[in-house]
């Protein structure tokens, strides 16, 4: 069997690449978000999810073309997001809370701020 040449540039073969499947909504469904190559490492994906650039993440996959593997990284990412949310005072959207609750292998142990009502109302 004849093999085809790789479409992956040689200098980018040996690194983990993370891609996010986002739920766009009931009418549009889910789609793999277009992203810049430089933004596909784990750290950047975590930052983008926490900052709201991915409003409704549904699944995260990781692959390494140089090593020839791919895997579902959703639980790994959900665990990392839960740790970061617990360690910081950042606002966590209800959609992100739902993602973490559905996919994390550890509990989401952070006290979220509740809106306070004015005493005069």
PDB file of C-alpha atoms in Angstrom:
ATOM      1  CA  UNK A   1       0.000   0.000   0.000  1.00  0.00           C
ATOM      2  CA  UNK A   2       1.401   3.377  -0.977  1.00  0.00           C
ATOM      3  CA  UNK A   3       1.371   6.012   1.762  1.00  0.00           C
ATOM      4  CA  UNK A   4       0.546   9.646   1.167  1.00  0.00           C
ATOM      5  CA  UNK A   5       2.782  12.449   2.377  1.00  0.00           C
ATOM      6  CA  UNK A   6       1.657  14.162   5.568  1.00  0.00           C
ATOM      7  CA  UNK A   7      -0.270  17.410   5.257  1.00  0.00           C
ATOM      8  CA  UNK A   8       1.056  18.456   8.677  1.00  0.00           C
ATOM      9  CA  UNK A   9       4.190  20.639   8.428  1.00  0.00           C
ATOM     10  CA  UNK A  10       7.243  18.785   9.775  1.00  0.00           C
ATOM     11  CA  UNK A  11       8.022  21.440  12.406  1.00  0.00           C
ATOM     12  CA  UNK A  12       4.563  20.997  13.965  1.00  0.00           C
ATOM     13  CA  UNK A  13       4.387  17.231  14.153  1.00  0.00           C
ATOM     14  CA  UNK A  14       5.367  16.573  17.745  1.00  0.00           C
ATOM     15  CA  UNK A  15       2.976  18.563  19.915  1.00  0.00           C
ATOM     16  CA  UNK A  16      -0.442  18.078  21.453  1.00  0.00           C
ATOM     17  CA  UNK A  17      -3.243  19.979  19.721  1.00  0.00           C
ATOM     18  CA  UNK A  18      -6.562  20.690  21.476  1.00  0.00           C
ATOM     19  CA  UNK A  19      -9.748  21.504  19.560  1.00  0.00           C
ATOM     20  CA  UNK A  20     -13.100  22.562  21.013  1.00  0.00           C
ATOM     21  CA  UNK A  21     -16.487  21.375  19.802  1.00  0.00           C
ATOM     22  CA  UNK A  22     -18.963  24.099  20.725  1.00  0.00           C
ATOM     23  CA  UNK A  23     -22.739  23.896  20.971  1.00  0.00           C
ATOM     24  CA  UNK A  24     -23.882  26.826  18.854  1.00  0.00           C
ATOM     25  CA  UNK A  25     -27.560  26.320  19.710  1.00  0.00           C
ATOM     26  CA  UNK A  26     -30.586  24.186  18.914  1.00  0.00           C
ATOM     27  CA  UNK A  27     -30.944  25.443  15.353  1.00  0.00           C
ATOM     28  CA  UNK A  28     -27.254  25.334  14.415  1.00  0.00           C
ATOM     29  CA  UNK A  29     -26.087  22.358  16.487  1.00  0.00           C
ATOM     30  CA  UNK A  30     -22.417  21.774  17.306  1.00  0.00           C
ATOM     31  CA  UNK A  31     -19.379  22.850  15.322  1.00  0.00           C
ATOM     32  CA  UNK A  32     -15.615  22.608  15.673  1.00  0.00           C
ATOM     33  CA  UNK A  33     -14.522  26.170  16.300  1.00  0.00           C
ATOM     34  CA  UNK A  34     -12.101  27.688  13.855  1.00  0.00           C
ATOM     35  CA  UNK A  35      -8.969  28.673  15.735  1.00  0.00           C
ATOM     36  CA  UNK A  36      -5.491  29.934  15.082  1.00  0.00           C
ATOM     37  CA  UNK A  37      -2.821  27.252  15.179  1.00  0.00           C
ATOM     38  CA  UNK A  38      -1.001  29.093  17.983  1.00  0.00           C
ATOM     39  CA  UNK A  39      -4.129  28.841  20.162  1.00  0.00           C
ATOM     40  CA  UNK A  40      -4.421  25.044  20.193  1.00  0.00           C
ATOM     41  CA  UNK A  41      -2.244  24.262  23.212  1.00  0.00           C
ATOM     42  CA  UNK A  42      -3.922  23.258  26.483  1.00  0.00           C
ATOM     43  CA  UNK A  43      -3.070  26.443  28.374  1.00  0.00           C
ATOM     44  CA  UNK A  44      -4.539  28.731  25.716  1.00  0.00           C
ATOM     45  CA  UNK A  45      -7.683  26.602  25.354  1.00  0.00           C
ATOM     46  CA  UNK A  46      -8.221  26.757  29.140  1.00  0.00           C
ATOM     47  CA  UNK A  47      -7.775  30.542  29.126  1.00  0.00           C
ATOM     48  CA  UNK A  48     -10.171  30.946  26.204  1.00  0.00           C
ATOM     49  CA  UNK A  49     -12.868  28.826  27.841  1.00  0.00           C
ATOM     50  CA  UNK A  50     -12.552  30.678  31.168  1.00  0.00           C
ATOM     51  CA  UNK A  51     -12.668  34.066  29.439  1.00  0.00           C
ATOM     52  CA  UNK A  52     -15.863  33.149  27.579  1.00  0.00           C
ATOM     53  CA  UNK A  53     -14.450  32.831  24.072  1.00  0.00           C
ATOM     54  CA  UNK A  54     -16.130  29.424  23.976  1.00  0.00           C
ATOM     55  CA  UNK A  55     -19.561  30.051  25.462  1.00  0.00           C
ATOM     56  CA  UNK A  56     -20.888  26.477  25.347  1.00  0.00           C
ATOM     57  CA  UNK A  57     -18.069  23.928  25.010  1.00  0.00           C
ATOM     58  CA  UNK A  58     -19.437  20.455  24.374  1.00  0.00           C
ATOM     59  CA  UNK A  59     -16.335  18.317  23.823  1.00  0.00           C
ATOM     60  CA  UNK A  60     -12.566  18.778  23.622  1.00  0.00           C
ATOM     61  CA  UNK A  61     -10.316  16.462  21.646  1.00  0.00           C
ATOM     62  CA  UNK A  62      -6.545  16.239  21.752  1.00  0.00           C
ATOM     63  CA  UNK A  63      -4.304  14.759  19.106  1.00  0.00           C
ATOM     64  CA  UNK A  64      -0.630  14.545  18.308  1.00  0.00           C
ATOM     65  CA  UNK A  65       0.130  14.004  14.610  1.00  0.00           C
ATOM     66  CA  UNK A  66       3.778  13.143  15.242  1.00  0.00           C
ATOM     67  CA  UNK A  67       2.951  10.364  17.675  1.00  0.00           C
ATOM     68  CA  UNK A  68      -0.131   9.260  15.734  1.00  0.00           C
ATOM     69  CA  UNK A  69      -2.762   9.343  18.471  1.00  0.00           C
ATOM     70  CA  UNK A  70      -5.970  11.162  19.361  1.00  0.00           C
ATOM     71  CA  UNK A  71      -8.195  11.059  22.427  1.00  0.00           C
ATOM     72  CA  UNK A  72     -11.162  12.671  24.101  1.00  0.00           C
ATOM     73  CA  UNK A  73      -9.768  15.265  26.530  1.00  0.00           C
ATOM     74  CA  UNK A  74     -13.108  16.589  27.774  1.00  0.00           C
ATOM     75  CA  UNK A  75     -12.775  15.287  31.356  1.00  0.00           C
ATOM     76  CA  UNK A  76      -9.139  16.390  31.602  1.00  0.00           C
ATOM     77  CA  UNK A  77     -10.097  19.915  30.526  1.00  0.00           C
ATOM     78  CA  UNK A  78     -13.158  19.986  32.817  1.00  0.00           C
ATOM     79  CA  UNK A  79     -10.969  18.969  35.788  1.00  0.00           C
ATOM     80  CA  UNK A  80      -8.431  21.699  34.962  1.00  0.00           C
ATOM     81  CA  UNK A  81     -11.212  24.281  34.619  1.00  0.00           C
ATOM     82  CA  UNK A  82     -12.707  23.239  37.972  1.00  0.00           C
ATOM     83  CA  UNK A  83      -9.301  23.624  39.661  1.00  0.00           C
ATOM     84  CA  UNK A  84      -8.764  27.065  38.135  1.00  0.00           C
ATOM     85  CA  UNK A  85     -12.255  28.245  39.002  1.00  0.00           C
ATOM     86  CA  UNK A  86     -11.785  27.110  42.611  1.00  0.00           C
ATOM     87  CA  UNK A  87      -8.357  28.798  42.829  1.00  0.00           C
ATOM     88  CA  UNK A  88      -9.483  32.152  41.453  1.00  0.00           C
ATOM     89  CA  UNK A  89     -12.229  34.667  42.017  1.00  0.00           C
ATOM     90  CA  UNK A  90     -13.205  34.675  38.347  1.00  0.00           C
ATOM     91  CA  UNK A  91     -16.865  34.650  37.385  1.00  0.00           C
ATOM     92  CA  UNK A  92     -17.919  31.244  36.101  1.00  0.00           C
ATOM     93  CA  UNK A  93     -20.855  31.281  33.704  1.00  0.00           C
ATOM     94  CA  UNK A  94     -23.763  28.921  34.246  1.00  0.00           C
ATOM     95  CA  UNK A  95     -22.902  27.204  30.938  1.00  0.00           C
ATOM     96  CA  UNK A  96     -19.333  26.601  32.119  1.00  0.00           C
ATOM     97  CA  UNK A  97     -20.605  25.346  35.486  1.00  0.00           C
ATOM     98  CA  UNK A  98     -22.840  22.887  33.618  1.00  0.00           C
ATOM     99  CA  UNK A  99     -19.923  21.733  31.431  1.00  0.00           C
ATOM    100  CA  UNK A 100     -17.743  21.133  34.496  1.00  0.00           C
ATOM    101  CA  UNK A 101     -20.543  19.353  36.372  1.00  0.00           C
ATOM    102  CA  UNK A 102     -21.220  17.077  33.392  1.00  0.00           C
ATOM    103  CA  UNK A 103     -17.623  16.163  32.573  1.00  0.00           C
ATOM    104  CA  UNK A 104     -15.307  16.660  35.563  1.00  0.00           C
ATOM    105  CA  UNK A 105     -14.114  13.581  37.385  1.00  0.00           C
ATOM    106  CA  UNK A 106     -13.743  15.623  40.585  1.00  0.00           C
ATOM    107  CA  UNK A 107     -16.291  17.803  42.341  1.00  0.00           C
ATOM    108  CA  UNK A 108     -16.658  21.487  41.600  1.00  0.00           C
ATOM    109  CA  UNK A 109     -15.955  22.848  45.070  1.00  0.00           C
ATOM    110  CA  UNK A 110     -16.185  26.591  44.804  1.00  0.00           C
ATOM    111  CA  UNK A 111     -18.601  28.985  46.448  1.00  0.00           C
ATOM    112  CA  UNK A 112     -20.095  31.129  43.736  1.00  0.00           C
ATOM    113  CA  UNK A 113     -21.076  34.702  44.502  1.00  0.00           C
ATOM    114  CA  UNK A 114     -24.808  35.309  44.732  1.00  0.00           C
ATOM    115  CA  UNK A 115     -26.322  38.624  43.675  1.00  0.00           C
ATOM    116  CA  UNK A 116     -27.333  40.667  46.704  1.00  0.00           C
ATOM    117  CA  UNK A 117     -30.601  42.495  46.773  1.00  0.00           C
ATOM    118  CA  UNK A 118     -30.711  45.985  48.043  1.00  0.00           C
ATOM    119  CA  UNK A 119     -32.111  46.257  51.569  1.00  0.00           C
ATOM    120  CA  UNK A 120     -34.722  48.805  50.419  1.00  0.00           C
ATOM    121  CA  UNK A 121     -36.322  46.561  47.799  1.00  0.00           C
TER     122      UNK A 121
END
